[in-house]
PDB file of N, CA and C in Angstrom:
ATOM      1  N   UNK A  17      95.069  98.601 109.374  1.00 60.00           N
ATOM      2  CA  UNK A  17      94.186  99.139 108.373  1.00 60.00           C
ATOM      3  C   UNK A  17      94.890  99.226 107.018  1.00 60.00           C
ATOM      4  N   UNK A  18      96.037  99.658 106.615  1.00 68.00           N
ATOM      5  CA  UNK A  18      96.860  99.977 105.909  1.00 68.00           C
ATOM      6  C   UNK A  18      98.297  99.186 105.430  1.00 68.00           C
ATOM      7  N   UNK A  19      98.452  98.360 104.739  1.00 71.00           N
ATOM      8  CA  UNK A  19     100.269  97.844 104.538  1.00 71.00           C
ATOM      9  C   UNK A  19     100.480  98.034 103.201  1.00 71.00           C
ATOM     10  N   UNK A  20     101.754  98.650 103.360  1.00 72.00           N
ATOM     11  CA  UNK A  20     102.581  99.002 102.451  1.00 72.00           C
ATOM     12  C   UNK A  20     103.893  98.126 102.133  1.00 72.00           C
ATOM     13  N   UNK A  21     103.778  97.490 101.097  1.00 74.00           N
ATOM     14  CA  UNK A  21     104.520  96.236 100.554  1.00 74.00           C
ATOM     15  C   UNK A  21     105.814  96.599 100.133  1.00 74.00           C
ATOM     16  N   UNK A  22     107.184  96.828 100.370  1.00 73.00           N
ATOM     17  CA  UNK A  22     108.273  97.129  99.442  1.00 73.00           C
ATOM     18  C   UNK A  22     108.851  95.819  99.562  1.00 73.00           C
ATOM     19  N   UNK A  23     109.186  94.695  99.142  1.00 72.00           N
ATOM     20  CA  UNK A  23     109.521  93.923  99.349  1.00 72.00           C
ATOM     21  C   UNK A  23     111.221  93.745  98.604  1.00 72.00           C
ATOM     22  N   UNK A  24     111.659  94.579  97.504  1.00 72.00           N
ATOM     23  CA  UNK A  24     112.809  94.741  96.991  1.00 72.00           C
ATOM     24  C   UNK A  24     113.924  95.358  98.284  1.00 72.00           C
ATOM     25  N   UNK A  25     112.972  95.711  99.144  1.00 72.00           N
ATOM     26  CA  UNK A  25     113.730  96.790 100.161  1.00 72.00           C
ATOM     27  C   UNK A  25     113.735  95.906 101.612  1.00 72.00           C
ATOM     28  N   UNK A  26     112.951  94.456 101.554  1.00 80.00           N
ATOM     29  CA  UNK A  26     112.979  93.747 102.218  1.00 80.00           C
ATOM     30  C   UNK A  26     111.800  94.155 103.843  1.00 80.00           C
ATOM     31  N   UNK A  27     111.034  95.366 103.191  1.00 79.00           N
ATOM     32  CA  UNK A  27     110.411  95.578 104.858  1.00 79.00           C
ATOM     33  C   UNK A  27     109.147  96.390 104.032  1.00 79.00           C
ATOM     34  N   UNK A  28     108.472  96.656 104.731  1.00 82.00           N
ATOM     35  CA  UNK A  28     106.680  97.058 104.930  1.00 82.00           C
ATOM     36  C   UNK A  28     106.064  98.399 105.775  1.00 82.00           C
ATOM     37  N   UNK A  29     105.245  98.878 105.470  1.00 82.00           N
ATOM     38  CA  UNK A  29     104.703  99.662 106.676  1.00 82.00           C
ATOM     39  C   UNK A  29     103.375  99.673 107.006  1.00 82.00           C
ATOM     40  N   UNK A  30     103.077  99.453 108.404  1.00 82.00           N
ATOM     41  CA  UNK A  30     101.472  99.079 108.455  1.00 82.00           C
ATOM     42  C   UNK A  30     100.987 100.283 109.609  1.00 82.00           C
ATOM     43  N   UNK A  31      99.992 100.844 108.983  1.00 80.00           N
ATOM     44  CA  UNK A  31      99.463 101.711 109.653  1.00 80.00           C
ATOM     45  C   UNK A  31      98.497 101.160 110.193  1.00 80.00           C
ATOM     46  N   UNK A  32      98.429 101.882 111.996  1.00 77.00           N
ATOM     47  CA  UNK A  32      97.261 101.421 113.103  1.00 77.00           C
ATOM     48  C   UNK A  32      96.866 102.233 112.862  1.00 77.00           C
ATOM     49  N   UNK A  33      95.087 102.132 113.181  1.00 73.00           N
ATOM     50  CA  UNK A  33      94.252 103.004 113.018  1.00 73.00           C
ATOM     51  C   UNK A  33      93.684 103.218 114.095  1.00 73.00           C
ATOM     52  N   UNK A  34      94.630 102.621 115.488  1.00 75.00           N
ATOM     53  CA  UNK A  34      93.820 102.597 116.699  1.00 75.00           C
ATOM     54  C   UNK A  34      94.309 103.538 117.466  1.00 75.00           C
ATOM     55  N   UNK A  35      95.653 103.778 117.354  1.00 75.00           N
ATOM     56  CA  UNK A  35      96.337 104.944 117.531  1.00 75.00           C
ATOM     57  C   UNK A  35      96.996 105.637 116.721  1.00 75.00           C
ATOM     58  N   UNK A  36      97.217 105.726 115.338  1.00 72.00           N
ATOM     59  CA  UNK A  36      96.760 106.782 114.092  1.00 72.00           C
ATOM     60  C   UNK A  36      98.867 106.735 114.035  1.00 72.00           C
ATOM     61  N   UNK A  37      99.377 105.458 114.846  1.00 76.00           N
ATOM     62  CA  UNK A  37     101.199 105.526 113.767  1.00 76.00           C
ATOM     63  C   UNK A  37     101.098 104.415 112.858  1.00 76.00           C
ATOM     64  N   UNK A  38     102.407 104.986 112.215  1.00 78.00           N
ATOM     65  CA  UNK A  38     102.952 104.265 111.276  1.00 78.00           C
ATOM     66  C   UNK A  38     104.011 103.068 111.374  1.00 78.00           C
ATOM     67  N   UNK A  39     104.345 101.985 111.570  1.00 80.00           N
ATOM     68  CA  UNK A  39     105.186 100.843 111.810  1.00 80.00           C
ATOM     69  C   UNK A  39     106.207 100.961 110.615  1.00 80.00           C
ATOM     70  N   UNK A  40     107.422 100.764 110.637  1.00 81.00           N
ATOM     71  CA  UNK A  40     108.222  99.919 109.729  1.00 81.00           C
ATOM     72  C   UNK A  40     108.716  98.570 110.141  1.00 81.00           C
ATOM     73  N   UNK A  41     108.425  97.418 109.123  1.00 83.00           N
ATOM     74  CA  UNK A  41     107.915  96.243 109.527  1.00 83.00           C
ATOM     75  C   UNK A  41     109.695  95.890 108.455  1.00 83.00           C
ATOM     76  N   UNK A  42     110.007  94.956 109.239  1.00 82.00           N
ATOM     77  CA  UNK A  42     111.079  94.374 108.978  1.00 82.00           C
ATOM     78  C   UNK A  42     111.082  92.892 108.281  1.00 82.00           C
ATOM     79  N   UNK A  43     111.177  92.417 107.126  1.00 81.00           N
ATOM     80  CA  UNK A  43     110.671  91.051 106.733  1.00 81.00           C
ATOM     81  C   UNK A  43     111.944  90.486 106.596  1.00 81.00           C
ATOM     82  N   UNK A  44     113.211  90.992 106.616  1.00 78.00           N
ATOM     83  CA  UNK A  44     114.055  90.340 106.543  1.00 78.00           C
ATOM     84  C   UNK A  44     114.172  89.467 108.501  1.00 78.00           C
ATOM     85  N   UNK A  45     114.225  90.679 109.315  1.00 79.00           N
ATOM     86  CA  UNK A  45     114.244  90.229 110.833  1.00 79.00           C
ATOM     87  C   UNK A  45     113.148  89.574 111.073  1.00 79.00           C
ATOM     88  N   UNK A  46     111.975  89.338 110.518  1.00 76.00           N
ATOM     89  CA  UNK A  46     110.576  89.402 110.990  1.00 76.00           C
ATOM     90  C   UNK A  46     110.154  90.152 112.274  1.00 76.00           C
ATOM     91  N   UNK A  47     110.483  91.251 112.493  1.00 74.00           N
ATOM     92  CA  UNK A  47     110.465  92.098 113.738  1.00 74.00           C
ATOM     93  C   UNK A  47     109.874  93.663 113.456  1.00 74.00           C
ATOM     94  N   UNK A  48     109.568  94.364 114.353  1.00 76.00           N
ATOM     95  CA  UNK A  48     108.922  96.114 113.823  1.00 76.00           C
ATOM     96  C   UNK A  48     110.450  96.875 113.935  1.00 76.00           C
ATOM     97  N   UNK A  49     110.996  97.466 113.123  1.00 70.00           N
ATOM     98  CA  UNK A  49     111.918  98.032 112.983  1.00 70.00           C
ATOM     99  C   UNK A  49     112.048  99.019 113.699  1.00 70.00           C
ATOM    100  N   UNK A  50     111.050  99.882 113.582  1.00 68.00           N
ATOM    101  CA  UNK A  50     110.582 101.805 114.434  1.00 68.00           C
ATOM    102  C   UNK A  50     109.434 101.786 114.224  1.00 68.00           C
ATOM    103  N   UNK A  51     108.460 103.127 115.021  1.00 67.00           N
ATOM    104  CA  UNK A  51     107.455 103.681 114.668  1.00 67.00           C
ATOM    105  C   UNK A  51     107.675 105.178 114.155  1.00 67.00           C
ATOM    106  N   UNK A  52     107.972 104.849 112.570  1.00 67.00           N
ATOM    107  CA  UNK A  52     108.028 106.164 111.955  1.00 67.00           C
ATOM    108  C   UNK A  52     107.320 107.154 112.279  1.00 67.00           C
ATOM    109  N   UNK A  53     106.009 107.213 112.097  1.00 63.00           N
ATOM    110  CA  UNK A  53     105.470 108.371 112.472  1.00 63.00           C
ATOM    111  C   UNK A  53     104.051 108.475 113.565  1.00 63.00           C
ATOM    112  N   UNK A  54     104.430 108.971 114.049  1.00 62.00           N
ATOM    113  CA  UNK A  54     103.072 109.210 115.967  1.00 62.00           C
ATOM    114  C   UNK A  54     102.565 109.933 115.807  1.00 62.00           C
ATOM    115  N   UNK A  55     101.483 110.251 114.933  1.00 57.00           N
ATOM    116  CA  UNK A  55     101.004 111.224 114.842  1.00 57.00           C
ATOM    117  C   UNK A  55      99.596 111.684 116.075  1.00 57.00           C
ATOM    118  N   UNK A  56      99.255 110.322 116.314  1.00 57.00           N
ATOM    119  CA  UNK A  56      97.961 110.737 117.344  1.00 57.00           C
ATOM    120  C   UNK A  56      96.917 110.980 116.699  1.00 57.00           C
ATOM    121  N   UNK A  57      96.924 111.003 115.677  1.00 63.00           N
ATOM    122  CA  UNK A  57      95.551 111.400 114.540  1.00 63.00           C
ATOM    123  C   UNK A  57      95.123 110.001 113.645  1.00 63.00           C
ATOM    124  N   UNK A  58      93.571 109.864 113.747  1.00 68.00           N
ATOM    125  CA  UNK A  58      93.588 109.088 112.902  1.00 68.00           C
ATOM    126  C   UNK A  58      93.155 109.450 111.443  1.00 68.00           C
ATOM    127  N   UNK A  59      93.948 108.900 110.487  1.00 76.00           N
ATOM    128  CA  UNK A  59      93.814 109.288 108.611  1.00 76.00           C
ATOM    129  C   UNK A  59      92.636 108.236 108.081  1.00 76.00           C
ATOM    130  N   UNK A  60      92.242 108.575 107.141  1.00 76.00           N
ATOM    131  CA  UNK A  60      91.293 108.102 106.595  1.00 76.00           C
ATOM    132  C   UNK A  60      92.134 106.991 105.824  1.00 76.00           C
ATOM    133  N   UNK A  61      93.872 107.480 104.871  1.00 79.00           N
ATOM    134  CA  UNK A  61      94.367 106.812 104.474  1.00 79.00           C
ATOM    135  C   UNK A  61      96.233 107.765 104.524  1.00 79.00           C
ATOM    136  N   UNK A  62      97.014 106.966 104.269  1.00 81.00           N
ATOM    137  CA  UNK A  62      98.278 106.840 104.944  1.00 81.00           C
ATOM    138  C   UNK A  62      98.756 106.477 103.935  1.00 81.00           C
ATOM    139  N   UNK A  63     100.696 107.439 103.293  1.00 82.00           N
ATOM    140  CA  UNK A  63     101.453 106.958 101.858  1.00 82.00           C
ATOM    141  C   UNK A  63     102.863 107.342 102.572  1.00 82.00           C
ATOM    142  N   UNK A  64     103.174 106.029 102.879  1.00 82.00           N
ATOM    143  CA  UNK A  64     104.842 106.693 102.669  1.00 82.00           C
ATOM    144  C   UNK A  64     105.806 106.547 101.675  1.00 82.00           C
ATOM    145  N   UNK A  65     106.726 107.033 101.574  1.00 83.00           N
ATOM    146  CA  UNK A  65     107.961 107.151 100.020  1.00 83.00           C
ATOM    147  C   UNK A  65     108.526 106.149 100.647  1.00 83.00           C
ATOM    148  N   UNK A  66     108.849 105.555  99.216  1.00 81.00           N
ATOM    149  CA  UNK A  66     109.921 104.127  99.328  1.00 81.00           C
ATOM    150  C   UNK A  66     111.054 104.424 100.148  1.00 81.00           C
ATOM    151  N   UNK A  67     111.812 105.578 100.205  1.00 82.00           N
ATOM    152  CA  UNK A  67     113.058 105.742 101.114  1.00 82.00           C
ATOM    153  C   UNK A  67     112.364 106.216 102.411  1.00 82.00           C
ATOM    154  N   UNK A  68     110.769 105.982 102.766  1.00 79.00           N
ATOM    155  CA  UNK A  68     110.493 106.276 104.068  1.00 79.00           C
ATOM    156  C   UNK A  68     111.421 107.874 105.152  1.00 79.00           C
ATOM    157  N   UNK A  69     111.360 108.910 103.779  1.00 84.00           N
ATOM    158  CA  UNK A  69     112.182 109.904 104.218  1.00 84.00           C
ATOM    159  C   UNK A  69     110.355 111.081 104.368  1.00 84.00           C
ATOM    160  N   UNK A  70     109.889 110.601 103.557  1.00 85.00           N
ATOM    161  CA  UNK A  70     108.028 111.375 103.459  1.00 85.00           C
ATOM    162  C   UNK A  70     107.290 110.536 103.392  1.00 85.00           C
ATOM    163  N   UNK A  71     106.156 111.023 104.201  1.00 83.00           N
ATOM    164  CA  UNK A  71     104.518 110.544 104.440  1.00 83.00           C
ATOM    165  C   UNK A  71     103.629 111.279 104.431  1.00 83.00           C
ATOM    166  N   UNK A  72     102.258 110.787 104.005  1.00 84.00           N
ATOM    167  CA  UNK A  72     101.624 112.075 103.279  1.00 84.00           C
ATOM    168  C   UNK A  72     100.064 111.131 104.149  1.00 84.00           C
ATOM    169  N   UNK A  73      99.443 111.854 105.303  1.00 83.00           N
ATOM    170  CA  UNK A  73      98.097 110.888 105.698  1.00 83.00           C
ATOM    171  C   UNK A  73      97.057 112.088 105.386  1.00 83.00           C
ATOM    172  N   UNK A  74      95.690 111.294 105.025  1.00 83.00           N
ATOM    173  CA  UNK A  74      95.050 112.275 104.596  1.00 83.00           C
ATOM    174  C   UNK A  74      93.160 111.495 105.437  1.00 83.00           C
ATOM    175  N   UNK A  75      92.899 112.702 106.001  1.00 80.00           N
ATOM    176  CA  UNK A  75      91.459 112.402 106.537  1.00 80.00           C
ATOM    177  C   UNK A  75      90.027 112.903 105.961  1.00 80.00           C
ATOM    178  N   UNK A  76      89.628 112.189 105.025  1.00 80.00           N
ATOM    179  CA  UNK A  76      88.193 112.480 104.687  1.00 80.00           C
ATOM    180  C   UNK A  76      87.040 113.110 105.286  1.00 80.00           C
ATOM    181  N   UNK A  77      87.076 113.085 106.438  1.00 80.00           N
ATOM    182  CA  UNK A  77      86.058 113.866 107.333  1.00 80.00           C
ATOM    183  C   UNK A  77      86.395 115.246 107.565  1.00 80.00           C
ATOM    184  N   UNK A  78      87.506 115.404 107.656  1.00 82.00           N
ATOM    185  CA  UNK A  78      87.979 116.715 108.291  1.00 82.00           C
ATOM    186  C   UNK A  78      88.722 117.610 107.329  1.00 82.00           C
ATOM    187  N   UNK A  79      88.887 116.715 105.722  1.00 85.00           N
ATOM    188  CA  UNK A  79      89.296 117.817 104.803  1.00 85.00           C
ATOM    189  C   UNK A  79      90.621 118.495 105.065  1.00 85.00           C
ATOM    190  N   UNK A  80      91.440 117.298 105.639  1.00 85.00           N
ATOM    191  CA  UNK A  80      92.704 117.847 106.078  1.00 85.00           C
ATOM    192  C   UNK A  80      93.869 116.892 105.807  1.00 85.00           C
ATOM    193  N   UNK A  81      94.847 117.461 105.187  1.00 86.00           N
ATOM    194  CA  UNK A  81      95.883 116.327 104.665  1.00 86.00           C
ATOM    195  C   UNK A  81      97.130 116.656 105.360  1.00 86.00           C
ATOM    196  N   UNK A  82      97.967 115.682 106.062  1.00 84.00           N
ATOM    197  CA  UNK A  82      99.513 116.485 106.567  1.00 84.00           C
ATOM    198  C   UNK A  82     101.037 115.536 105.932  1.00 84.00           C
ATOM    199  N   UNK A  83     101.271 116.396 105.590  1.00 86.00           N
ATOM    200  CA  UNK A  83     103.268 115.669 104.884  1.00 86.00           C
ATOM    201  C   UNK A  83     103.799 115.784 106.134  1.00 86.00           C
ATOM    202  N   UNK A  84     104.718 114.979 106.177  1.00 84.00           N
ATOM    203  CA  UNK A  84     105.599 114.611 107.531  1.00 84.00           C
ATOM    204  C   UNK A  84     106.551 114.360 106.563  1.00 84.00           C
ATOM    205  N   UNK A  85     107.664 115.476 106.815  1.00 84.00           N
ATOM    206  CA  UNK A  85     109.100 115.083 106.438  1.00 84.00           C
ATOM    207  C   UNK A  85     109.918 114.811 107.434  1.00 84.00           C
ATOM    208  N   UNK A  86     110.460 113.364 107.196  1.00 81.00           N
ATOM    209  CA  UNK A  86     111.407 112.811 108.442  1.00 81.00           C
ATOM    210  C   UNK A  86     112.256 113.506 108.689  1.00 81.00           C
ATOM    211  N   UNK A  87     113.123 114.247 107.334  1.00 83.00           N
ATOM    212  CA  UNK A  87     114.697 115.203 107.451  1.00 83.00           C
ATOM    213  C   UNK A  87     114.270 116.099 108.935  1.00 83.00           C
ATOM    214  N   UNK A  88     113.231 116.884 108.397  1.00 85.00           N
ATOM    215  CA  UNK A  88     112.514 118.162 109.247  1.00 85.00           C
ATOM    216  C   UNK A  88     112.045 117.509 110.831  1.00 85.00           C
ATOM    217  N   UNK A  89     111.491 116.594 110.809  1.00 82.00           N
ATOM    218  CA  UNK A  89     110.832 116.026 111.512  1.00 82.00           C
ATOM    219  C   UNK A  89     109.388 117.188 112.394  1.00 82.00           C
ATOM    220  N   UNK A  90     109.126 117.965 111.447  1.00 78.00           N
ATOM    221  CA  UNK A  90     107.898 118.261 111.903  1.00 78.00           C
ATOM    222  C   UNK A  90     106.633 118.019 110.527  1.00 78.00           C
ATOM    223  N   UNK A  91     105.416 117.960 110.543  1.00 81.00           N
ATOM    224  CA  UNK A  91     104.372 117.853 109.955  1.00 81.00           C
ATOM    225  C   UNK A  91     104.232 119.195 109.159  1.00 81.00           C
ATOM    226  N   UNK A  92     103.197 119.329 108.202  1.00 84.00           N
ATOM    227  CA  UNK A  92     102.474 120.658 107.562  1.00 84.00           C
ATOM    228  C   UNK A  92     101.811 119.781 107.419  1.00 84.00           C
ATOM    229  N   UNK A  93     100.590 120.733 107.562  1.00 85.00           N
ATOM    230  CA  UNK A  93      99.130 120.602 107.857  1.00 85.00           C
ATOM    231  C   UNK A  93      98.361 121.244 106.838  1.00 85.00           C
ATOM    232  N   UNK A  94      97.579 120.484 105.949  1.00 85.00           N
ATOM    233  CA  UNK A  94      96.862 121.479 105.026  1.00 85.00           C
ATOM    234  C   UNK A  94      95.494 121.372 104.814  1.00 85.00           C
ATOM    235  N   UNK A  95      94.641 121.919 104.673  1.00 84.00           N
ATOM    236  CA  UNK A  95      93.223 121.919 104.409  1.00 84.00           C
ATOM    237  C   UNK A  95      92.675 121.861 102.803  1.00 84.00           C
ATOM    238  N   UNK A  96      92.091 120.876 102.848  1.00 79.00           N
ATOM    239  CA  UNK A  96      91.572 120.206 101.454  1.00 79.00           C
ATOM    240  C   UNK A  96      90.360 120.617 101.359  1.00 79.00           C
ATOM    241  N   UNK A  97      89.803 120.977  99.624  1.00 77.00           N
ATOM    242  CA  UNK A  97      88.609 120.999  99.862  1.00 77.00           C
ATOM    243  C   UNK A  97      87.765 120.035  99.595  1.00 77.00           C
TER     244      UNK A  97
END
């Protein structure tokens, strides 16, 4: 549903929307590097930071946005209006 182009950084991230993670896509290996983030939820739309250290997915239906800091490795969950 989602790719995220860094190409200076040599890799990508493509979000499934079938099971609601995040890929880091490797263009130098042509291979999936990790699945950054599992969230189990699906987002309406999906941002990660160029150093892939934060991700920010946010769902239109449900008025609910969550940051995932990798350092932390847990989510906050917030309600939008």
């Amino acid at each position: 549903m989602t790719i995220q182009n860094f190409p200076e950084e040599q890799s990508g991230l493509v979000y499934s929307s079938g099971d609601g993670s995040l890929a880091s896509i490797s263009y130098a290996q042509e291979k999936q590097a990790s699945t950054v983030v599992s969230s189990g939820s699906i987002a309406s739309s999906i941002f990660g930071s160029r150093n892939q250290a934060y991700f920010v997915a946010a769902n239109q239906n449900s008025h609910a946005m969550m940051v995932f800091d990798v350092a932390l490795g847990s989510p906050l969950l917030m309600n939008v209006p």
